[in-house]
mmCIF file of C-alpha atoms in Angstrom:
data_model
loop_
_atom_site.group_PDB
_atom_site.id
_atom_site.type_symbol
_atom_site.label_atom_id
_atom_site.label_comp_id
_atom_site.label_asym_id
_atom_site.label_seq_id
_atom_site.Cartn_x
_atom_site.Cartn_y
_atom_site.Cartn_z
ATOM 1 C CA MET A 1 -8.786 3.037 -26.640
ATOM 2 C CA LYS A 2 -12.073 4.666 -25.268
ATOM 3 C CA THR A 3 -12.769 8.080 -23.681
ATOM 4 C CA THR A 4 -11.367 7.785 -20.104
ATOM 5 C CA LEU A 5 -12.741 9.620 -17.487
ATOM 6 C CA ALA A 6 -10.590 12.927 -16.444
ATOM 7 C CA TRP A 7 -10.884 12.316 -12.831
ATOM 8 C CA LEU A 8 -9.439 8.771 -13.629
ATOM 9 C CA ALA A 9 -6.698 10.168 -15.850
ATOM 10 C CA ALA A 10 -5.746 13.028 -13.351
ATOM 11 C CA SER A 11 -5.535 10.040 -10.589
ATOM 12 C CA CYS A 12 -3.557 8.106 -12.706
ATOM 13 C CA LEU A 13 -1.151 10.762 -13.838
ATOM 14 C CA PHE A 14 -0.270 12.275 -10.693
ATOM 15 C CA SER A 15 0.404 9.635 -8.289
ATOM 16 C CA PHE A 16 3.601 7.916 -9.644
ATOM 17 C CA SER A 17 6.609 7.447 -8.190
ATOM 18 C CA PRO A 18 9.890 8.486 -9.985
ATOM 19 C CA CYS A 19 11.461 5.876 -12.421
ATOM 20 C CA LEU A 20 14.430 5.800 -14.237
ATOM 21 C CA GLU A 21 14.986 5.329 -17.950
ATOM 22 C CA ALA A 22 16.112 1.768 -18.959
ATOM 23 C CA GLU A 23 19.369 1.551 -20.442
ATOM 24 C CA ASN A 24 18.177 0.070 -23.672
ATOM 25 C CA ASN A 25 16.444 3.442 -24.073
ATOM 26 C CA ILE A 26 12.945 2.141 -23.797
ATOM 27 C CA THR A 27 10.628 4.412 -21.709
ATOM 28 C CA ILE A 28 7.668 4.209 -19.983
ATOM 29 C CA GLY A 29 5.221 6.845 -20.628
ATOM 30 C CA VAL A 30 1.363 7.884 -19.883
ATOM 31 C CA ILE A 31 -1.598 9.604 -21.889
ATOM 32 C CA GLN A 32 -1.868 12.971 -20.983
ATOM 33 C CA TYR A 33 -5.732 13.601 -20.880
ATOM 34 C CA ASP A 34 -5.541 17.140 -18.831
ATOM 35 C CA LEU A 35 -4.687 19.780 -21.346
ATOM 36 C CA SER A 36 -5.663 22.846 -19.234
ATOM 37 C CA ASN A 37 -2.315 23.756 -17.814
ATOM 38 C CA ILE A 38 0.233 21.531 -20.072
ATOM 39 C CA ASP A 39 3.389 23.593 -18.072
ATOM 40 C CA LYS A 40 2.397 22.177 -14.967
ATOM 41 C CA SER A 41 1.360 18.709 -16.443
ATOM 42 C CA PHE A 42 4.831 18.279 -17.754
ATOM 43 C CA LYS A 43 6.768 19.468 -15.180
ATOM 44 C CA ASP A 44 4.586 16.828 -12.872
ATOM 45 C CA LEU A 45 5.842 14.124 -15.461
ATOM 46 C CA ARG A 46 9.184 15.061 -15.362
ATOM 47 C CA ASP A 47 9.368 15.357 -11.300
ATOM 48 C CA GLN A 48 7.926 11.781 -11.507
ATOM 49 C CA GLY A 49 10.687 10.534 -13.589
ATOM 50 C CA PHE A 50 9.135 10.094 -16.758
ATOM 51 C CA GLY A 51 10.752 11.131 -20.281
ATOM 52 C CA SER A 52 7.787 10.731 -22.580
ATOM 53 C CA CYS A 53 3.913 11.049 -23.081
ATOM 54 C CA GLU A 54 0.966 10.768 -25.603
ATOM 55 C CA ILE A 55 -1.524 13.570 -25.877
ATOM 56 C CA ASN A 56 -4.934 12.733 -26.048
ATOM 57 C CA TYR A 57 -7.024 14.325 -28.624
ATOM 58 C CA GLY A 58 -9.072 17.462 -27.410
ATOM 59 C CA ALA A 59 -11.841 18.950 -29.256
ATOM 60 C CA ASN A 60 -11.100 22.963 -29.841
ATOM 61 C CA LYS A 61 -8.161 22.478 -28.190
ATOM 62 C CA LEU A 62 -5.373 21.819 -31.129
ATOM 63 C CA THR A 63 -4.684 25.626 -31.763
ATOM 64 C CA LYS A 64 -1.141 26.990 -32.904
ATOM 65 C CA ALA A 65 -1.121 28.688 -29.601
ATOM 66 C CA PHE A 66 -1.599 25.698 -27.559
ATOM 67 C CA ALA A 67 1.164 23.839 -30.300
ATOM 68 C CA GLU A 68 3.469 26.520 -28.998
ATOM 69 C CA GLU A 69 2.619 25.874 -25.249
ATOM 70 C CA VAL A 70 3.388 22.185 -25.739
ATOM 71 C CA LYS A 71 6.559 22.746 -27.452
ATOM 72 C CA ALA A 72 7.703 25.117 -24.956
ATOM 73 C CA ALA A 73 6.721 22.927 -22.172
ATOM 74 C CA SER A 74 8.261 19.925 -23.665
ATOM 75 C CA LYS A 75 11.511 21.822 -24.232
ATOM 76 C CA LYS A 76 11.532 23.287 -20.648
ATOM 77 C CA TYR A 77 10.830 19.774 -18.690
ATOM 78 C CA GLY A 78 12.417 17.386 -21.348
ATOM 79 C CA ILE A 79 9.178 15.686 -22.075
ATOM 80 C CA LYS A 80 8.988 13.901 -25.672
ATOM 81 C CA VAL A 81 5.571 14.034 -26.869
ATOM 82 C CA THR A 82 5.212 10.959 -29.001
ATOM 83 C CA THR A 83 2.073 10.738 -30.314
ATOM 84 C CA LEU A 84 -1.499 12.766 -30.556
ATOM 85 C CA VAL A 85 -3.939 10.008 -29.998
ATOM 86 C CA GLY A 86 -7.724 10.389 -30.886
ATOM 87 C CA VAL A 87 -10.798 8.324 -32.390
ATOM 88 C CA PRO A 88 -12.867 11.162 -34.325
ATOM 89 C CA GLY A 89 -16.686 10.289 -34.470
ATOM 90 C CA LYS A 90 -19.764 10.959 -32.601
ATOM 91 C CA ASN A 91 -21.150 7.230 -32.628
ATOM 92 C CA ASN A 92 -18.329 5.218 -31.971
ATOM 93 C CA THR A 93 -19.455 2.075 -30.476
ATOM 94 C CA TRP A 94 -16.968 -0.266 -28.903
ATOM 95 C CA ASN A 95 -18.315 -3.771 -29.576
ATOM 96 C CA PHE A 96 -18.870 -6.126 -32.271
ATOM 97 C CA ARG A 97 -22.289 -5.556 -33.084
ATOM 98 C CA LYS A 98 -22.139 -1.760 -34.040
ATOM 99 C CA GLY A 99 -18.209 -1.366 -33.989
ATOM 100 C CA PRO A 100 -17.686 -2.276 -37.741
ATOM 101 C CA SER A 101 -20.133 0.392 -38.921
ATOM 102 C CA THR A 102 -19.309 3.456 -36.615
ATOM 103 C CA ILE A 103 -15.529 3.254 -36.019
ATOM 104 C CA GLY A 104 -12.874 4.952 -38.127
ATOM 105 C CA LEU A 105 -12.663 5.503 -41.744
ATOM 106 C CA VAL A 106 -13.956 2.009 -43.313
ATOM 107 C CA PRO A 107 -17.677 3.148 -42.640
ATOM 108 C CA GLU A 108 -18.654 5.524 -45.047
ATOM 109 C CA GLU A 109 -21.128 7.350 -42.852
ATOM 110 C CA GLY A 110 -19.803 10.378 -41.361
ATOM 111 C CA ARG A 111 -16.435 9.980 -42.867
ATOM 112 C CA ALA A 112 -15.833 13.369 -44.321
ATOM 113 C CA GLU A 113 -16.191 14.963 -40.935
ATOM 114 C CA LYS A 114 -13.683 12.477 -39.444
ATOM 115 C CA VAL A 115 -11.118 13.160 -42.306
ATOM 116 C CA GLN A 116 -11.503 16.874 -41.347
ATOM 117 C CA GLN A 117 -10.736 16.099 -37.908
ATOM 118 C CA TYR A 118 -7.741 13.824 -38.643
ATOM 119 C CA HIS A 119 -6.297 16.795 -40.960
ATOM 120 C CA GLU A 120 -6.648 18.851 -37.797
ATOM 121 C CA MET A 121 -4.817 16.393 -35.861
ATOM 122 C CA ILE A 122 -2.057 16.067 -38.477
ATOM 123 C CA ASP A 123 -1.760 19.956 -38.898
ATOM 124 C CA PHE A 124 -1.386 20.215 -34.986
ATOM 125 C CA CYS A 125 1.153 17.516 -34.960
ATOM 126 C CA ALA A 126 3.224 19.650 -37.361
ATOM 127 C CA TRP A 127 3.181 22.710 -35.475
ATOM 128 C CA ALA A 128 3.646 20.995 -32.150
ATOM 129 C CA GLY A 129 6.659 19.044 -33.547
ATOM 130 C CA ILE A 130 4.878 16.008 -32.510
ATOM 131 C CA PRO A 131 6.068 13.004 -34.641
ATOM 132 C CA ALA A 132 2.940 10.970 -35.259
ATOM 133 C CA MET A 133 -0.653 11.121 -34.933
ATOM 134 C CA HIS A 134 -2.457 7.627 -34.040
ATOM 135 C CA SER A 135 -6.060 6.356 -34.017
ATOM 136 C CA HIS A 136 -8.276 3.333 -34.395
ATOM 137 C CA PHE A 137 -9.046 3.684 -38.367
ATOM 138 C CA GLY A 138 -11.944 0.990 -38.228
ATOM 139 C CA PHE A 139 -12.139 -2.835 -38.794
ATOM 140 C CA ILE A 140 -10.107 -3.252 -42.098
ATOM 141 C CA PRO A 141 -11.622 -5.844 -44.218
ATOM 142 C CA GLU A 142 -10.096 -9.032 -44.685
ATOM 143 C CA ASP A 143 -10.997 -9.493 -48.277
ATOM 144 C CA CYS A 144 -8.676 -7.352 -49.879
ATOM 145 C CA ALA A 145 -10.497 -7.595 -53.537
ATOM 146 C CA SER A 146 -13.521 -6.051 -51.898
ATOM 147 C CA THR A 147 -14.892 -2.949 -52.940
ATOM 148 C CA GLN A 148 -15.128 -1.606 -49.341
ATOM 149 C CA TYR A 149 -11.299 -2.730 -48.861
ATOM 150 C CA LYS A 150 -9.888 -0.737 -51.779
ATOM 151 C CA ASP A 151 -12.067 2.225 -50.949
ATOM 152 C CA PHE A 152 -10.520 2.375 -47.311
ATOM 153 C CA ILE A 153 -7.030 1.733 -48.808
ATOM 154 C CA ARG A 154 -7.539 4.882 -50.947
ATOM 155 C CA VAL A 155 -8.960 6.914 -48.244
ATOM 156 C CA MET A 156 -5.947 6.159 -46.131
ATOM 157 C CA GLN A 157 -3.694 6.822 -48.785
ATOM 158 C CA ASP A 158 -4.999 10.353 -49.222
ATOM 159 C CA LEU A 159 -4.664 10.718 -45.668
ATOM 160 C CA ALA A 160 -1.160 9.259 -45.034
ATOM 161 C CA ASN A 161 -0.214 11.769 -48.064
ATOM 162 C CA TYR A 162 -1.515 14.749 -46.473
ATOM 163 C CA ALA A 163 0.243 13.694 -43.188
ATOM 164 C CA LYS A 164 3.582 12.879 -45.445
ATOM 165 C CA GLU A 165 3.658 16.400 -46.536
ATOM 166 C CA LYS A 166 3.338 17.879 -43.152
ATOM 167 C CA GLY A 167 6.224 15.490 -42.026
ATOM 168 C CA VAL A 168 4.076 13.335 -39.785
ATOM 169 C CA MET A 169 3.699 9.720 -39.332
ATOM 170 C CA ILE A 170 0.475 7.970 -38.845
ATOM 171 C CA TYR A 171 -0.027 4.890 -36.392
ATOM 172 C CA PHE A 172 -2.825 2.081 -36.693
ATOM 173 C CA GLU A 173 -3.818 1.260 -33.118
ATOM 174 C CA THR A 174 -4.105 -2.473 -33.367
ATOM 175 C CA GLY A 175 -6.723 -4.873 -32.159
ATOM 176 C CA GLN A 176 -9.727 -4.619 -34.777
ATOM 177 C CA GLU A 177 -8.145 -6.821 -37.412
ATOM 178 C CA THR A 178 -5.584 -9.714 -37.483
ATOM 179 C CA PRO A 179 -1.857 -8.655 -37.445
ATOM 180 C CA ILE A 180 -1.457 -9.855 -40.999
ATOM 181 C CA THR A 181 -4.358 -7.815 -42.327
ATOM 182 C CA LEU A 182 -2.908 -4.707 -40.722
ATOM 183 C CA ILE A 183 0.362 -5.477 -42.008
ATOM 184 C CA ARG A 184 -1.048 -5.928 -45.493
ATOM 185 C CA ALA A 185 -2.891 -2.620 -45.290
ATOM 186 C CA ILE A 186 0.019 -0.579 -44.407
ATOM 187 C CA LYS A 187 1.789 -2.379 -47.456
ATOM 188 C CA ASP A 188 -0.922 -1.534 -49.966
ATOM 189 C CA ILE A 189 -1.304 2.078 -48.376
ATOM 190 C CA GLY A 190 2.575 2.269 -49.523
ATOM 191 C CA THR A 191 3.156 5.807 -48.433
ATOM 192 C CA GLY A 192 6.103 4.976 -46.199
ATOM 193 C CA ASN A 193 4.941 6.757 -43.259
ATOM 194 C CA VAL A 194 2.283 4.341 -41.940
ATOM 195 C CA PHE A 195 3.329 2.569 -38.766
ATOM 196 C CA VAL A 196 1.923 0.573 -35.626
ATOM 197 C CA ASN A 197 0.953 1.524 -32.424
ATOM 198 C CA CYS A 198 0.599 -1.852 -30.600
ATOM 199 C CA ASP A 199 -1.721 -2.167 -27.947
ATOM 200 C CA LEU A 200 -1.033 -5.277 -26.432
ATOM 201 C CA ALA A 201 -4.634 -5.895 -24.831
ATOM 202 C CA ASN A 202 -6.396 -4.953 -27.469
ATOM 203 C CA LEU A 203 -5.401 -7.943 -29.805
ATOM 204 C CA LEU A 204 -6.723 -10.356 -27.268
ATOM 205 C CA MET A 205 -9.861 -8.228 -26.327
ATOM 206 C CA TYR A 206 -11.066 -8.114 -30.108
ATOM 207 C CA GLY A 207 -10.048 -11.953 -30.672
ATOM 208 C CA LYS A 208 -7.293 -11.248 -33.212
ATOM 209 C CA ALA A 209 -3.704 -12.262 -31.722
ATOM 210 C CA ASN A 210 -1.800 -13.032 -28.675
ATOM 211 C CA SER A 211 0.334 -10.254 -28.305
ATOM 212 C CA LEU A 212 3.720 -12.019 -28.223
ATOM 213 C CA ASP A 213 2.796 -13.387 -31.864
ATOM 214 C CA ALA A 214 1.625 -9.917 -33.038
ATOM 215 C CA VAL A 215 4.795 -8.313 -31.786
ATOM 216 C CA LYS A 216 7.074 -10.818 -33.575
ATOM 217 C CA LEU A 217 5.011 -10.283 -36.738
ATOM 218 C CA PHE A 218 4.883 -6.508 -36.935
ATOM 219 C CA GLY A 219 8.638 -5.962 -35.769
ATOM 220 C CA PRO A 220 10.062 -2.783 -37.059
ATOM 221 C CA LEU A 221 6.327 -1.287 -37.986
ATOM 222 C CA ILE A 222 6.051 -0.771 -34.312
ATOM 223 C CA LYS A 223 6.890 2.837 -33.365
ATOM 224 C CA GLU A 224 4.800 2.667 -29.986
ATOM 225 C CA PHE A 225 3.249 0.391 -27.482
ATOM 226 C CA HIS A 226 0.098 0.682 -25.349
ATOM 227 C CA ALA A 227 0.659 -0.919 -21.775
ATOM 228 C CA LYS A 228 -2.741 -2.394 -21.138
ATOM 229 C CA ASP A 229 -3.848 -6.206 -20.025
ATOM 230 C CA GLY A 230 -7.051 -8.110 -20.906
ATOM 231 C CA LYS A 231 -8.756 -11.263 -21.765
ATOM 232 C CA TYR A 232 -10.215 -12.997 -24.855
ATOM 233 C CA PRO A 233 -13.766 -12.233 -25.761
ATOM 234 C CA ASP A 234 -15.961 -14.528 -23.600
ATOM 235 C CA PRO A 235 -17.427 -17.254 -26.251
ATOM 236 C CA ASN A 236 -20.800 -17.281 -24.366
ATOM 237 C CA ASN A 237 -21.065 -13.390 -25.622
ATOM 238 C CA PRO A 238 -19.765 -13.180 -28.831
ATOM 239 C CA TYR A 239 -20.679 -9.612 -29.296
ATOM 240 C CA GLU A 240 -18.746 -7.852 -26.935
ATOM 241 C CA LEU A 241 -15.102 -7.415 -26.588
ATOM 242 C CA GLY A 242 -13.254 -9.253 -24.134
ATOM 243 C CA ALA A 243 -12.491 -7.658 -20.893
ATOM 244 C CA GLU A 244 -9.837 -4.945 -19.617
ATOM 245 C CA VAL A 245 -8.024 -6.306 -16.569
ATOM 246 C CA PRO A 246 -5.141 -4.920 -14.401
ATOM 247 C CA ILE A 247 -1.765 -5.585 -15.392
ATOM 248 C CA PRO A 248 -0.411 -8.142 -15.057
ATOM 249 C CA THR A 249 -3.509 -10.522 -14.424
ATOM 250 C CA GLY A 250 -4.606 -10.797 -18.062
ATOM 251 C CA ASP A 251 -3.515 -12.780 -21.011
ATOM 252 C CA VAL A 252 -0.763 -10.433 -22.174
ATOM 253 C CA ASN A 253 2.634 -12.262 -21.474
ATOM 254 C CA PHE A 254 4.385 -8.891 -20.918
ATOM 255 C CA PRO A 255 7.840 -10.646 -19.517
ATOM 256 C CA ALA A 256 7.845 -12.528 -22.899
ATOM 257 C CA VAL A 257 6.884 -9.299 -24.755
ATOM 258 C CA ILE A 258 9.500 -6.823 -23.313
ATOM 259 C CA GLU A 259 12.247 -9.625 -23.674
ATOM 260 C CA GLU A 260 10.940 -9.703 -27.904
ATOM 261 C CA LEU A 261 10.792 -6.142 -28.456
ATOM 262 C CA LYS A 262 14.466 -5.814 -26.457
ATOM 263 C CA ARG A 263 15.691 -8.569 -28.890
ATOM 264 C CA GLN A 264 14.368 -6.536 -31.641
ATOM 265 C CA GLY A 265 16.314 -3.190 -30.489
ATOM 266 C CA TYR A 266 13.272 -1.317 -29.994
ATOM 267 C CA GLU A 267 13.850 2.027 -28.358
ATOM 268 C CA GLY A 268 10.367 3.687 -28.144
ATOM 269 C CA ALA A 269 7.975 4.378 -25.259
ATOM 270 C CA ILE A 270 5.667 1.960 -23.543
ATOM 271 C CA THR A 271 2.821 4.039 -22.715
ATOM 272 C CA ILE A 272 0.566 3.026 -19.821
ATOM 273 C CA GLU A 273 -3.085 3.219 -20.798
ATOM 274 C CA CYS A 274 -5.568 3.564 -17.962
ATOM 275 C CA GLU A 275 -9.157 2.729 -19.062
ATOM 276 C CA LEU A 276 -10.390 0.809 -15.696
ATOM 277 C CA ASN A 277 -13.440 2.558 -14.608
ATOM 278 C CA GLY A 278 -13.063 2.677 -10.676
ATOM 279 C CA ALA A 279 -9.219 1.560 -11.045
ATOM 280 C CA ARG A 280 -7.151 1.852 -7.689
ATOM 281 C CA HIS A 281 -5.198 5.112 -7.171
ATOM 282 C CA ASP A 282 -2.142 3.046 -6.962
ATOM 283 C CA TYR A 283 -2.803 0.845 -10.135
ATOM 284 C CA VAL A 284 -0.271 2.835 -12.181
ATOM 285 C CA VAL A 285 2.315 3.176 -9.695
ATOM 286 C CA GLU A 286 2.439 -0.299 -9.348
ATOM 287 C CA THR A 287 1.947 -1.003 -12.849
ATOM 288 C CA ARG A 288 5.343 1.314 -13.691
ATOM 289 C CA LYS A 289 7.107 -0.314 -11.333
ATOM 290 C CA TYR A 290 6.142 -3.780 -12.782
ATOM 291 C CA LEU A 291 7.092 -2.724 -16.105
ATOM 292 C CA GLN A 292 10.251 -1.269 -14.903
ATOM 293 C CA GLU A 293 11.426 -4.157 -13.464
ATOM 294 C CA LEU A 294 11.047 -6.030 -16.655
ATOM 295 C CA LEU A 295 12.907 -3.681 -18.753
ATOM 296 C CA ASP A 296 15.813 -3.567 -15.969
ATOM 297 C CA LYS A 297 16.059 -7.627 -16.242
ATOM 298 C CA GLU A 298 18.991 -8.982 -17.550
#
């Protein structure tokens, strides 16, 4: 989940063909990047057959007035906003060299500023009636006895309790740790309002798990999915993430994953995340159709 160019987001968002909600109540959504005219954006989503979206964090946009605009547009067009998504920080570096020391709340540097931004995101969720905010909170240490791990858990407990007071959930976006490490961290945070946004490609691209096993492990902790495909990291270049590729050309087994989440009774959203620079304009159209066919399959 990195910053996506505005033009790409717009091309992804407004080129869909209509889709129908699956009978099992799993919906296909998108990330709403353009916040300039939320009424028009939600109307376009409704007209294209979508029932949900995530809103991408926009600096200096998360005001009470904008929250009222989101609430009004959501009610008017029947678009449920499932999460507010963002990764605060000026120096986030999406690789294995610098990522552990720059991303999320595990690193101490810049933590206070990031926590303040997370508070602003949580406040906005409360104002706008958005049930959760989600983010990459850092490369969680595997050593749960380490000072770094304990410090991170304390910071997350404070943040989660702040969110709990506001009636807001927090979702960890997967990728930077193994599923069992994330499950352990959520258990140790222990506030009861922390869950998982399962990014199917990130698990592969960070080399942490295959998606099907992760879905089985996370089970009811999963509240949201990012539909994205990718490859494991190249062993000849172990400093960089694996490559993102168009769905379904990567290593995510979408048919098996969707069969499993239907078996589990999942009824949330599968949100298409479009991060391929230079992606074809029809990419999301084809992706939506592919995912819908899997959802509709008996």
